[in-house]
XYZ file of C-alpha atoms in Angstrom:
751
model
C -13.193 -111.571 70.132
C -13.358 -107.953 69.759
C -15.430 -106.028 67.141
C -13.958 -103.230 65.320
C -16.110 -100.769 63.172
C -14.623 -98.487 60.785
C -16.687 -95.479 61.738
C -18.389 -94.143 64.935
C -22.116 -95.040 64.788
C -24.620 -95.952 67.578
C -26.784 -97.596 64.637
C -24.023 -99.767 63.697
C -23.092 -101.017 67.055
C -27.028 -101.757 67.627
C -27.056 -103.596 64.246
C -24.098 -105.546 65.126
C -25.740 -106.575 68.405
C -28.454 -107.842 66.447
C -26.434 -109.872 64.071
C -24.271 -111.253 66.958
C -27.440 -112.557 68.814
C -28.414 -114.424 65.495
C -25.286 -115.880 64.798
C -24.526 -117.247 68.307
C -21.743 -114.429 68.680
C -20.872 -112.738 72.082
C -22.660 -109.086 72.057
C -20.097 -106.280 71.428
C -21.779 -104.706 74.761
C -20.684 -107.532 76.614
C -17.509 -107.014 79.006
C -14.054 -108.691 78.169
C -13.611 -110.995 80.939
C -10.373 -110.595 82.617
C -9.324 -107.654 80.704
C -11.264 -105.085 82.838
C -13.229 -103.679 79.653
C -16.953 -103.080 79.833
C -17.187 -103.489 75.832
C -15.791 -105.785 73.142
C -15.716 -102.989 70.280
C -14.327 -99.824 69.158
C -14.373 -97.549 66.355
C -11.169 -97.092 63.974
C -11.991 -93.571 63.082
C -13.679 -90.757 64.847
C -15.517 -87.576 63.628
C -13.296 -84.545 63.374
C -13.428 -81.132 61.887
C -16.142 -78.691 61.135
C -18.384 -81.198 59.372
C -17.446 -83.869 61.705
C -16.485 -86.370 59.108
C -15.080 -89.797 60.248
C -11.268 -89.688 59.747
C -8.317 -91.484 61.819
C -6.685 -88.591 63.525
C -5.517 -90.916 66.656
C -5.443 -94.421 67.857
C -8.731 -95.133 69.513
C -8.252 -95.358 73.377
C -9.868 -98.708 73.874
C -7.619 -100.108 71.398
C -4.523 -98.485 73.065
C -5.708 -99.794 76.581
C -6.110 -103.372 75.050
C -2.733 -103.488 73.602
C -1.117 -102.241 76.900
C -2.785 -104.869 78.877
C -2.253 -107.603 76.140
C 1.564 -107.268 76.619
C 1.536 -108.468 80.257
C -0.469 -111.703 79.602
C -0.658 -114.640 77.552
C -4.056 -114.245 76.137
C -4.817 -114.061 72.556
C -7.547 -111.596 71.113
C -8.994 -111.684 67.925
C -9.928 -108.342 66.294
C -12.881 -108.858 63.699
C -13.465 -106.062 61.207
C -17.125 -105.293 60.725
C -18.332 -103.218 57.708
C -21.846 -102.097 57.466
C -23.524 -100.749 54.264
C -26.477 -98.684 54.444
C -28.463 -98.788 50.961
C -26.136 -101.493 49.236
C -28.168 -104.807 49.472
C -30.555 -105.252 46.696
C -34.126 -104.114 47.061
C -37.132 -104.217 44.936
C -38.474 -100.729 45.956
C -35.596 -98.652 44.894
C -36.054 -95.049 44.592
C -33.676 -92.112 43.542
C -33.863 -90.793 46.948
C -32.545 -93.843 48.686
C -30.058 -94.162 46.004
C -28.806 -90.558 46.322
C -28.158 -91.323 50.169
C -26.355 -94.567 50.319
C -23.095 -95.913 51.221
C -20.303 -95.104 48.542
C -16.663 -93.926 48.831
C -17.060 -90.601 49.976
C -16.339 -89.564 53.688
C -19.802 -89.180 55.582
C -20.768 -85.993 57.586
C -23.021 -86.747 60.534
C -26.132 -85.293 58.441
C -25.595 -87.513 55.751
C -25.032 -90.554 58.085
C -28.503 -89.628 59.481
C -30.095 -89.482 56.283
C -28.716 -92.881 55.003
C -30.051 -94.573 58.329
C -33.452 -92.727 57.809
C -33.850 -93.867 54.162
C -31.970 -97.176 53.978
C -32.681 -98.752 57.378
C -34.403 -101.833 55.543
C -31.727 -101.928 53.009
C -28.563 -103.087 54.695
C -25.511 -105.250 53.914
C -23.352 -106.596 56.874
C -19.684 -108.070 56.180
C -18.185 -109.884 59.092
C -14.330 -109.942 58.034
C -11.997 -112.803 58.933
C -10.554 -112.110 62.404
C -6.979 -110.707 63.149
C -5.249 -112.502 65.836
C -3.630 -110.171 68.225
C -0.986 -111.791 70.815
C 0.886 -110.782 73.652
C 4.271 -112.608 72.544
C 4.320 -110.703 69.162
C 3.416 -107.454 70.790
C 6.539 -107.628 73.161
C 8.734 -107.528 70.460
C 7.677 -103.811 69.090
C 7.524 -100.491 70.679
C 3.967 -99.734 71.642
C 3.570 -96.989 69.134
C 4.819 -99.021 66.325
C 2.615 -102.173 67.197
C -0.578 -99.947 67.217
C 0.078 -98.205 63.899
C 0.828 -101.562 62.265
C -2.393 -103.027 63.760
C -4.374 -100.233 62.758
C -2.816 -99.979 59.242
C -3.843 -103.932 58.976
C -7.123 -102.984 60.004
C -7.518 -100.435 57.305
C -6.483 -102.699 54.770
C -8.932 -105.280 55.810
C -11.751 -102.457 55.756
C -10.656 -101.424 52.293
C -10.765 -104.814 50.979
C -14.220 -105.254 52.251
C -15.230 -102.035 50.877
C -13.613 -103.039 47.320
C -15.348 -106.243 47.535
C -18.667 -104.900 47.858
C -18.413 -101.406 46.372
C -15.572 -101.772 43.804
C -12.763 -99.263 43.616
C -13.316 -95.660 44.108
C -14.503 -94.444 40.641
C -15.024 -90.761 41.588
C -11.689 -89.693 39.521
C -12.597 -90.761 36.082
C -11.046 -87.782 34.448
C -7.818 -88.491 36.362
C -7.832 -91.900 34.930
C -8.350 -90.621 31.425
C -5.366 -88.356 31.618
C -3.347 -91.070 32.958
C -4.206 -93.203 29.680
C -3.602 -90.407 27.674
C -0.206 -89.476 29.264
C 1.324 -93.232 29.272
C 4.420 -93.917 27.596
C 2.753 -96.655 25.743
C 0.011 -94.414 24.105
C 2.726 -91.887 23.350
C 4.662 -94.384 21.564
C 1.543 -95.565 19.616
C 1.065 -91.963 18.690
C 4.660 -91.558 17.609
C 4.765 -94.569 15.666
C 1.396 -94.035 13.790
C 2.212 -90.149 12.979
C 5.921 -89.815 12.911
C 6.175 -87.398 15.609
C 6.445 -87.457 19.390
C 3.808 -84.799 19.737
C 0.874 -84.727 17.236
C -2.211 -83.041 17.830
C -4.116 -85.259 15.374
C -2.868 -88.372 17.068
C -3.679 -87.034 20.418
C -7.361 -86.213 19.373
C -7.727 -89.679 18.236
C -6.243 -91.167 21.344
C -8.721 -88.983 23.400
C -11.621 -89.951 21.100
C -10.723 -93.725 21.522
C -10.623 -93.357 25.215
C -14.020 -91.591 25.414
C -15.608 -94.070 23.352
C -14.196 -96.998 25.377
C -14.278 -95.830 28.943
C -16.948 -96.824 31.369
C -18.580 -94.365 33.408
C -20.007 -96.228 36.527
C -22.534 -94.498 38.602
C -24.151 -95.850 41.654
C -27.734 -94.026 41.294
C -27.469 -95.728 37.749
C -26.385 -98.962 39.172
C -29.524 -99.195 41.530
C -31.541 -97.804 38.618
C -30.606 -100.709 36.559
C -31.235 -103.010 39.820
C -34.677 -101.882 40.089
C -35.331 -102.298 36.162
C -33.613 -105.687 36.093
C -35.554 -107.151 39.337
C -38.922 -106.093 37.899
C -37.742 -107.651 34.423
C -36.537 -110.865 35.832
C -39.699 -111.276 38.145
C -41.785 -111.100 34.702
C -39.920 -113.246 32.539
C -38.175 -116.002 34.921
C -39.592 -118.513 37.663
C -36.162 -118.028 39.339
C -32.362 -117.541 38.849
C -30.428 -120.625 40.069
C -26.895 -119.747 41.550
C -24.246 -122.674 41.989
C -20.425 -122.559 43.327
C -20.352 -118.819 43.989
C -18.640 -119.579 47.374
C -15.590 -120.157 45.471
C -15.627 -116.387 44.512
C -16.097 -115.346 47.777
C -12.851 -116.748 49.188
C -11.056 -114.746 46.716
C -12.866 -111.494 46.035
C -10.952 -109.339 48.897
C -7.447 -110.486 47.899
C -7.333 -111.102 43.907
C -8.566 -109.120 40.978
C -11.116 -111.345 39.371
C -11.826 -111.679 35.520
C -15.167 -113.200 35.005
C -15.219 -115.619 31.626
C -18.703 -116.508 31.197
C -19.957 -118.235 27.943
C -22.005 -116.101 25.536
C -25.491 -117.191 24.581
C -27.726 -114.309 25.198
C -27.456 -110.438 25.295
C -28.771 -110.690 28.819
C -25.939 -112.830 30.067
C -23.897 -109.751 31.341
C -26.987 -108.283 32.908
C -27.656 -111.428 34.592
C -24.262 -112.128 35.905
C -23.805 -108.451 37.282
C -27.202 -108.669 38.655
C -26.399 -111.818 40.726
C -23.009 -110.636 41.630
C -24.790 -107.158 42.777
C -27.240 -108.954 45.023
C -24.588 -111.535 46.565
C -22.592 -108.390 47.804
C -19.752 -108.429 45.241
C -18.550 -105.404 43.431
C -19.873 -105.080 39.747
C -17.296 -105.829 37.255
C -16.257 -103.769 34.281
C -17.853 -105.508 31.223
C -16.141 -105.514 27.770
C -19.223 -104.920 25.507
C -19.353 -104.629 21.625
C -19.553 -101.290 20.279
C -22.793 -102.391 18.458
C -24.634 -101.908 21.997
C -23.430 -98.294 22.095
C -26.737 -97.076 20.932
C -28.396 -93.593 21.843
C -29.647 -93.855 25.558
C -29.009 -97.699 25.853
C -25.311 -97.358 25.467
C -24.969 -94.461 28.013
C -27.099 -96.522 30.651
C -25.024 -99.576 30.082
C -21.811 -97.569 30.353
C -22.905 -96.000 33.677
C -23.632 -99.684 34.747
C -19.838 -100.594 34.284
C -19.881 -101.508 30.490
C -16.766 -100.162 28.501
C -16.927 -100.609 24.759
C -14.630 -102.337 22.264
C -14.864 -102.540 18.263
C -14.789 -105.857 16.792
C -11.605 -105.611 15.309
C -8.698 -103.546 16.213
C -6.644 -104.282 12.952
C -4.962 -101.394 11.472
C -5.301 -99.193 14.312
C -2.550 -98.864 16.576
C -3.471 -95.990 18.524
C -7.123 -97.490 19.449
C -5.532 -100.737 20.107
C -2.987 -99.130 22.674
C -5.519 -97.049 24.272
C -7.971 -99.878 24.948
C -4.942 -101.918 26.432
C -3.983 -99.187 28.538
C -7.499 -98.740 29.866
C -7.688 -102.400 30.663
C -4.391 -102.142 32.564
C -5.520 -99.092 34.679
C -8.944 -100.818 35.609
C -6.558 -103.892 36.691
C -4.274 -101.589 38.491
C -7.152 -100.258 40.463
C -8.108 -103.615 41.697
C -11.584 -103.427 39.867
C -12.820 -106.738 38.754
C -13.465 -107.137 34.877
C -16.044 -109.508 32.782
C -15.462 -110.413 29.206
C -16.455 -113.253 26.793
C -13.537 -115.436 25.625
C -15.844 -116.548 22.672
C -15.967 -112.837 21.403
C -19.636 -113.214 20.032
C -22.789 -115.108 20.927
C -22.806 -118.740 20.127
C -25.730 -119.610 17.478
C -25.268 -123.302 17.485
C -25.147 -123.597 21.176
C -21.849 -124.810 21.351
C -18.997 -122.553 23.078
C -17.064 -121.019 19.965
C -13.316 -121.207 19.784
C -11.744 -118.638 22.000
C -10.619 -115.249 20.931
C -7.197 -114.384 22.160
C -7.214 -110.571 22.096
C -8.516 -109.683 25.532
C -6.518 -112.643 26.889
C -3.412 -111.275 25.433
C -4.124 -107.802 26.690
C -4.798 -109.264 30.128
C -1.462 -111.171 30.201
C 0.373 -107.849 29.054
C -1.349 -106.189 31.853
C -0.245 -108.987 34.254
C 3.188 -108.836 33.328
C 3.551 -105.103 33.464
C 2.554 -105.777 37.326
C -0.688 -105.160 39.064
C -1.177 -104.804 42.754
C -3.455 -108.113 43.231
C -2.863 -111.457 41.599
C -5.452 -111.970 38.559
C -7.672 -114.836 38.782
C -10.288 -116.088 36.101
C -13.562 -117.306 37.027
C -15.426 -119.512 34.299
C -19.039 -119.039 34.605
C -21.651 -121.335 32.778
C -24.907 -119.770 31.995
C -28.017 -121.918 30.949
C -31.638 -120.998 30.121
C -35.025 -123.145 30.073
C -36.082 -120.963 27.101
C -33.842 -118.812 25.030
C -35.005 -115.020 24.484
C -33.418 -114.834 21.134
C -34.704 -117.866 19.801
C -36.414 -116.568 16.815
C -33.209 -114.593 15.560
C -31.034 -117.595 16.106
C -33.268 -119.925 14.170
C -33.420 -117.422 10.985
C -29.557 -117.133 11.232
C -29.389 -120.989 11.288
C -31.456 -121.058 8.601
C -29.122 -118.560 6.444
C -30.382 -115.386 7.325
C -27.920 -112.518 7.947
C -27.202 -111.466 11.663
C -29.440 -108.423 12.258
C -27.671 -105.156 14.168
C -28.937 -104.097 17.277
C -30.916 -100.872 17.326
C -33.083 -98.747 19.915
C -36.118 -99.749 18.329
C -35.077 -103.489 18.669
C -34.695 -102.969 22.213
C -38.050 -101.521 22.955
C -39.543 -104.343 20.743
C -37.957 -106.587 23.066
C -39.822 -105.354 26.019
C -42.851 -107.548 24.471
C -40.902 -110.408 26.323
C -42.475 -109.599 29.494
C -45.689 -111.168 28.312
C -43.992 -114.544 28.150
C -42.611 -116.980 30.368
C -38.820 -118.255 29.889
C -38.694 -120.589 32.587
C -35.644 -120.486 35.046
C -32.036 -119.144 34.261
C -28.887 -121.052 35.505
C -25.479 -119.695 36.592
C -22.824 -121.998 37.812
C -19.247 -120.677 38.961
C -16.413 -122.990 38.072
C -13.001 -123.489 39.342
C -11.163 -120.402 39.562
C -8.155 -120.221 37.528
C -5.086 -118.061 38.683
C -3.194 -116.615 35.921
C 0.057 -117.076 37.243
C -0.429 -120.802 37.530
C -2.079 -120.824 34.217
C 0.899 -119.427 32.466
C 3.367 -121.509 34.504
C 1.643 -124.700 32.954
C 2.023 -123.641 29.459
C 4.121 -125.850 27.715
C 7.257 -125.064 25.902
C 5.655 -125.474 22.527
C 3.066 -123.042 23.261
C 5.006 -120.490 25.004
C 5.089 -117.885 22.273
C 1.131 -117.766 22.383
C 0.062 -118.423 26.165
C -3.107 -116.864 25.336
C -4.138 -119.833 23.132
C -3.442 -122.148 25.900
C -5.237 -119.997 28.481
C -8.227 -119.534 26.331
C -8.592 -123.389 25.719
C -8.362 -124.084 29.358
C -11.157 -121.153 30.044
C -13.733 -122.657 27.684
C -12.903 -125.998 28.922
C -13.480 -124.596 32.575
C -16.753 -123.215 31.343
C -17.977 -126.373 29.905
C -16.580 -128.310 33.072
C -19.346 -126.330 35.233
C -22.155 -126.979 33.243
C -25.701 -127.189 34.363
C -27.776 -129.819 32.718
C -31.256 -128.297 32.769
C -34.718 -130.138 31.735
C -34.588 -128.354 28.117
C -31.263 -130.180 27.757
C -32.330 -133.708 28.794
C -35.693 -133.334 26.497
C -33.369 -132.440 23.623
C -30.718 -134.962 24.057
C -33.254 -137.632 23.934
C -36.046 -136.312 21.535
C -33.685 -135.286 18.729
C -32.225 -138.831 18.808
C -35.424 -140.279 17.224
C -35.295 -140.134 13.438
C -38.437 -137.752 13.193
C -37.834 -136.040 16.706
C -41.007 -137.997 17.901
C -40.867 -139.941 20.787
C -43.328 -141.864 23.175
C -44.005 -140.019 26.515
C -42.892 -143.058 28.643
C -39.570 -143.643 26.496
C -38.855 -139.862 26.759
C -39.050 -139.984 30.629
C -37.154 -143.093 30.917
C -34.406 -141.868 28.690
C -34.288 -138.599 30.837
C -33.671 -140.483 34.088
C -31.059 -142.772 32.045
C -29.059 -139.551 31.086
C -29.022 -138.374 34.888
C -28.160 -141.708 36.097
C -25.023 -141.795 33.779
C -23.910 -138.303 34.814
C -24.473 -139.419 38.441
C -22.224 -142.426 37.896
C -19.192 -140.368 36.982
C -19.797 -137.561 39.693
C -16.323 -138.065 41.299
C -14.670 -137.072 38.176
C -16.767 -134.022 37.200
C -18.385 -130.667 38.503
C -21.732 -130.593 36.628
C -24.733 -129.898 38.176
C -27.910 -131.456 36.690
C -31.673 -130.415 37.437
C -33.468 -132.610 40.042
C -37.039 -132.355 38.825
C -38.848 -135.530 38.264
C -38.658 -136.575 34.590
C -42.685 -136.297 34.116
C -42.403 -132.763 35.540
C -39.651 -131.809 33.040
C -41.921 -132.933 30.190
C -44.725 -131.049 31.551
C -42.357 -127.990 31.899
C -41.232 -128.314 28.465
C -44.831 -128.303 27.177
C -45.920 -125.139 29.139
C -42.887 -123.259 27.513
C -44.169 -124.364 24.203
C -41.063 -126.629 23.380
C -43.022 -129.892 23.005
C -46.206 -130.881 21.118
C -48.333 -133.559 22.405
C -50.537 -136.040 20.168
C -52.968 -137.842 22.329
C -53.283 -141.631 21.283
C -56.075 -143.814 22.189
C -55.999 -146.967 24.075
C -53.044 -147.990 26.503
C -50.533 -146.510 24.352
C -48.758 -143.525 25.483
C -48.936 -140.093 24.103
C -46.661 -138.794 21.561
C -44.346 -135.935 22.041
C -42.824 -134.050 19.091
C -41.450 -130.667 17.912
C -42.857 -128.623 15.181
C -40.561 -127.372 12.389
C -39.248 -124.190 14.182
C -38.553 -125.888 17.543
C -37.006 -128.868 16.423
C -34.120 -126.485 14.812
C -34.141 -124.481 18.170
C -33.801 -127.850 20.361
C -30.431 -128.606 18.569
C -29.237 -125.436 20.377
C -30.129 -126.841 23.781
C -28.631 -130.202 22.854
C -25.503 -128.993 22.033
C -25.177 -126.553 25.321
C -24.453 -129.890 27.062
C -23.521 -132.441 24.411
C -19.880 -132.531 25.797
C -21.318 -133.920 29.221
C -22.133 -137.358 27.565
C -19.847 -137.432 24.606
C -17.537 -140.097 25.868
C -20.230 -142.590 26.555
C -22.157 -141.615 23.522
C -19.033 -142.612 21.397
C -18.635 -145.823 23.087
C -22.323 -146.499 22.441
C -21.521 -145.711 18.800
C -18.695 -148.166 18.527
C -21.073 -150.814 19.823
C -24.537 -150.523 18.911
C -24.421 -151.088 15.233
C -22.198 -154.195 15.397
C -23.707 -157.584 14.903
C -20.740 -159.274 16.465
C -19.193 -157.861 19.836
C -16.361 -155.379 20.313
C -13.251 -155.999 22.356
C -12.283 -153.821 25.050
C -8.732 -153.132 23.084
C -10.797 -152.237 19.993
C -13.123 -149.831 21.670
C -10.107 -148.034 23.135
C -8.280 -148.133 19.883
C -11.330 -146.201 18.119
C -11.570 -143.971 21.051
C -8.024 -143.086 21.141
C -8.052 -142.377 17.294
C -11.477 -140.582 16.816
C -12.353 -138.890 20.190
C -9.844 -136.306 20.323
C -11.298 -134.426 17.454
C -14.624 -134.827 19.162
C -13.181 -133.135 22.132
C -11.549 -130.334 20.216
C -15.308 -129.295 18.641
C -17.087 -129.796 22.087
C -14.411 -127.967 24.194
C -14.089 -130.688 26.497
C -11.669 -133.137 28.096
C -12.386 -136.772 28.259
C -9.261 -138.506 26.714
C -8.677 -140.957 29.393
C -12.220 -141.974 30.469
C -12.790 -144.909 27.832
C -12.501 -147.501 30.510
C -14.623 -145.695 33.265
C -17.089 -145.125 30.932
C -17.384 -148.801 29.822
C -17.723 -149.542 33.466
C -20.648 -147.082 33.747
C -22.532 -148.441 30.736
C -22.313 -151.951 32.020
C -23.625 -150.824 35.564
C -26.535 -149.070 33.718
C -27.412 -152.395 31.733
C -26.621 -150.660 28.264
C -23.789 -152.687 27.362
C -23.320 -156.574 27.947
C -20.043 -158.677 28.227
C -20.263 -161.563 25.952
C -17.135 -163.664 25.942
C -14.304 -161.396 25.531
C -16.298 -158.833 23.767
C -18.961 -156.064 24.467
C -22.337 -156.096 22.670
C -25.589 -154.334 22.776
C -28.061 -155.631 25.351
C -30.378 -158.268 24.096
C -33.294 -156.853 25.799
C -34.997 -154.479 23.090
C -35.685 -151.492 25.671
C -32.349 -151.544 26.883
C -30.697 -151.764 23.333
C -33.119 -148.867 21.960
C -31.736 -146.699 24.992
C -28.226 -147.344 23.855
C -29.169 -146.601 20.385
C -30.667 -143.128 21.598
C -27.584 -142.225 23.392
C -25.322 -142.977 20.476
C -27.653 -140.903 18.054
C -26.929 -137.871 20.240
C -23.504 -137.643 18.962
C -23.736 -139.291 15.601
C -24.084 -136.175 13.502
C -20.519 -134.995 15.191
C -19.114 -138.067 13.962
C -20.741 -138.109 10.598
C -19.119 -134.790 9.752
C -15.952 -135.846 10.622
C -16.157 -138.974 8.504
C -17.288 -136.623 5.342
C -14.176 -134.710 5.987
C -11.473 -137.359 6.117
C -13.215 -139.342 3.255
C -13.148 -136.463 0.863
C -9.729 -135.490 1.989
C -8.298 -138.909 1.290
C -10.330 -139.285 -1.867
C -8.683 -136.033 -3.357
C -5.186 -137.336 -2.821
C -2.243 -135.710 -1.017
C -1.364 -132.413 -2.733
C -4.250 -132.234 -4.675
C -6.786 -129.841 -3.163
C -6.596 -126.651 -1.337
C -8.163 -125.626 2.172
C -10.950 -123.484 0.282
C -11.736 -126.364 -2.193
C -11.870 -129.061 0.649
C -14.222 -126.831 2.836
C -16.564 -126.227 -0.172
C -16.679 -129.867 -0.979
C -17.353 -130.680 2.634
C -20.075 -128.088 2.930
C -21.670 -128.962 -0.123
C -21.555 -132.992 0.814
C -22.687 -132.262 4.435
C -25.719 -130.460 3.044
C -26.667 -133.121 0.763
C -26.463 -135.945 3.321
C -28.512 -133.784 5.641
C -31.176 -133.482 3.106
C -31.162 -137.053 2.095
C -31.240 -138.626 5.774
C -33.377 -135.836 7.273
C -30.622 -134.574 9.817
C -32.744 -131.573 11.107
C -29.642 -129.470 12.538
C -28.408 -126.510 10.292
C -25.012 -126.498 11.886
C -24.383 -129.973 10.478
C -22.945 -128.033 7.461
C -21.626 -125.128 9.331
C -18.827 -124.061 7.793
C -16.971 -122.884 10.980
C -17.212 -126.404 12.448
C -15.945 -127.843 9.351
C -13.102 -125.500 9.592
C -12.604 -126.382 13.350
C -12.096 -129.991 12.201
C -9.592 -129.222 9.709
C -7.519 -127.060 12.194
C -7.697 -129.868 14.383
C -6.433 -132.257 11.859
C -3.602 -129.436 11.251
C -2.846 -129.288 14.906
C -2.253 -132.783 15.240
C 0.002 -132.627 12.314
C -2.206 -135.086 10.165
C -2.450 -132.470 7.521
C -0.092 -129.507 6.314
C -0.237 -127.015 3.470
C 2.609 -126.950 1.101
C 4.276 -124.197 -0.523
C 1.567 -123.962 -3.553
C -1.189 -124.053 -0.869
C -2.263 -127.565 -1.478
C -3.036 -130.025 1.594
C -0.412 -132.517 1.855
C -1.246 -135.711 4.475
C 0.160 -139.275 4.907
C -1.434 -142.699 5.555
C -2.735 -141.754 8.790
C -5.540 -140.100 7.197
C -6.361 -143.464 5.364
C -6.331 -144.931 9.049
C -8.568 -142.266 10.229
C -11.182 -143.469 7.564
C -10.973 -147.072 8.478
C -11.018 -146.021 12.139
C -14.277 -144.039 11.501
C -15.886 -146.702 9.832
C -16.045 -148.392 13.041
C -18.491 -146.011 14.222
C -20.651 -144.685 11.108
C -23.697 -146.460 9.921
C -23.656 -148.268 6.678
C -26.166 -146.229 4.963
C -23.908 -142.965 5.260
C -20.872 -144.839 4.166
C -22.665 -146.421 1.046
C -23.947 -142.808 0.398
C -20.421 -141.259 0.141
C -19.000 -144.217 -1.895
C -21.727 -143.389 -4.612
């Protein structure tokens, strides 16, 4: 092994010697046995010129000697590129002086290198690259100078990739980037189409204004300021940030352009993700942000940290849309990672929202135009023990209008540091190469590949979910009629839910909190999410939620309802039956109804019925009596099965309301708007009558989603008059749904 360092630096060699000893590697100062070399390292670049800047004017002498000796031997050497960044690793004691003298893209003079070493000696990131094989047989086929130049070129590519991975592309030419956007043929064509002239000053001014309002202005001093600020902020409000699966990203970061696709649950999602990437040695992504955040002071700070801003809608403004698409293409062309939320906005219900396809479409367009490195999407699941925006979310779920962000609101949010919000979780899912995703799109969806890609991304986010303690508490406690539960019953149900997830571990990528159930309950109490009512005697305490928290807990339940949707559905088919249900009948109900549940919950479990029947039997939640499955005879086990079923029951009840209203209206007798109005009104009434304390039960967007699912399944279509037309399959769906819906709800709809 021969170490290669990019620039001549005694300090880098000393540091490499320390790292080699820690890792059990040969010292860079050790001789190369048999090759008559006293050191096993060389510098690719040497200082030259008046200011002694590091540049590559000629091939290093040791590299030249090794190449000549290797030609006459059968030995194989490995060249390991080593990049050392002074002032790049995350620290809490940041200062503007350290930020000013830290590693970047600019060539460094000796004086600057000395100041970097002096000020950032405790703030270092070391990247040991993948070794490059150097073999005598391959060298003999090339002329010596050709061989040396080729090897040096490969090493420069390795160093550049390491630098891009850590620092991101060189951003010192923002004006050049803006000029390229405005001079592009695409923007010129948009101006001509909008104004009717190839050159129009008003159109050019509009394009320039659009580019300025969009473009990020990343600044490393600002990044380090944000690092210090966020380090203080996280340490005040969170007990920690848990990260899983990031090793999947490390393997791709040097060779691919990464597009991070996280779920969007809080305003701090993008800050948290960027913070984690920065502290793990990855370049900061350019982040697509809504222009509602482009506020005075705050907007400028976010822009300097990598945010680029976009309007909520591009409709009716061709120039703006083209400038935005061109900006995104130029970012990809430079190899910079990007982050955007495929949901568009933050979820208020806790479920993933249906994907918005605008950014996906522009990413596909950029890919088809051609970018140097292949694009890979990285789904990211983000979870919180306690949500910062809880108050505003509950207000909006109760019907209040969404509040626009203001500078005053940002400063009022600083009061958050007086509270504790538990832990935050980031889970990186399986990367999705764009090439492979496009190849997998079926012929039926080939005209709109962004839809198929969007569906795959949100499913990928859900597929790497982290089930935290608050999620487990919500799944159990909200399944009780009055959201109050005995403490022992709660801890037993928490352990049962985790046991079910563990039994299916071979078929999923979920992570689950490993804290003991009793500690999970105490943690929820400390965060103010559970109220305790102490009882006398040997009876256990009762745990419940106040009116505000009960609504908020539906958000936590909805985060992970997809994880246990399949077993909960099977529980629904069995728990209310006085006589058993045969396996084929369970499968028939599962195949008929569960696809609509999958669509709402953005998950995939269509072929899992038999597998989950086995898990439920093994867990003692269902029994086989004769040739039929029944609820367990033991009351405690039957109670646990009912709690599992109740977690999913509101979803099934909302679906049942929809198909009953549709069947009752008759084919061709009601339009889409009329059905949705009846659906929402009936759902609100049922919610009041049966105490369903979940505001999203009558959410019009969920009702629209179910109707869209019926349309895509070709069960419903609109005729020339806009009326909904359907056939006997809707009646079949009603009959199938009756098998899982409680008698009380069926009777309420019949009256």
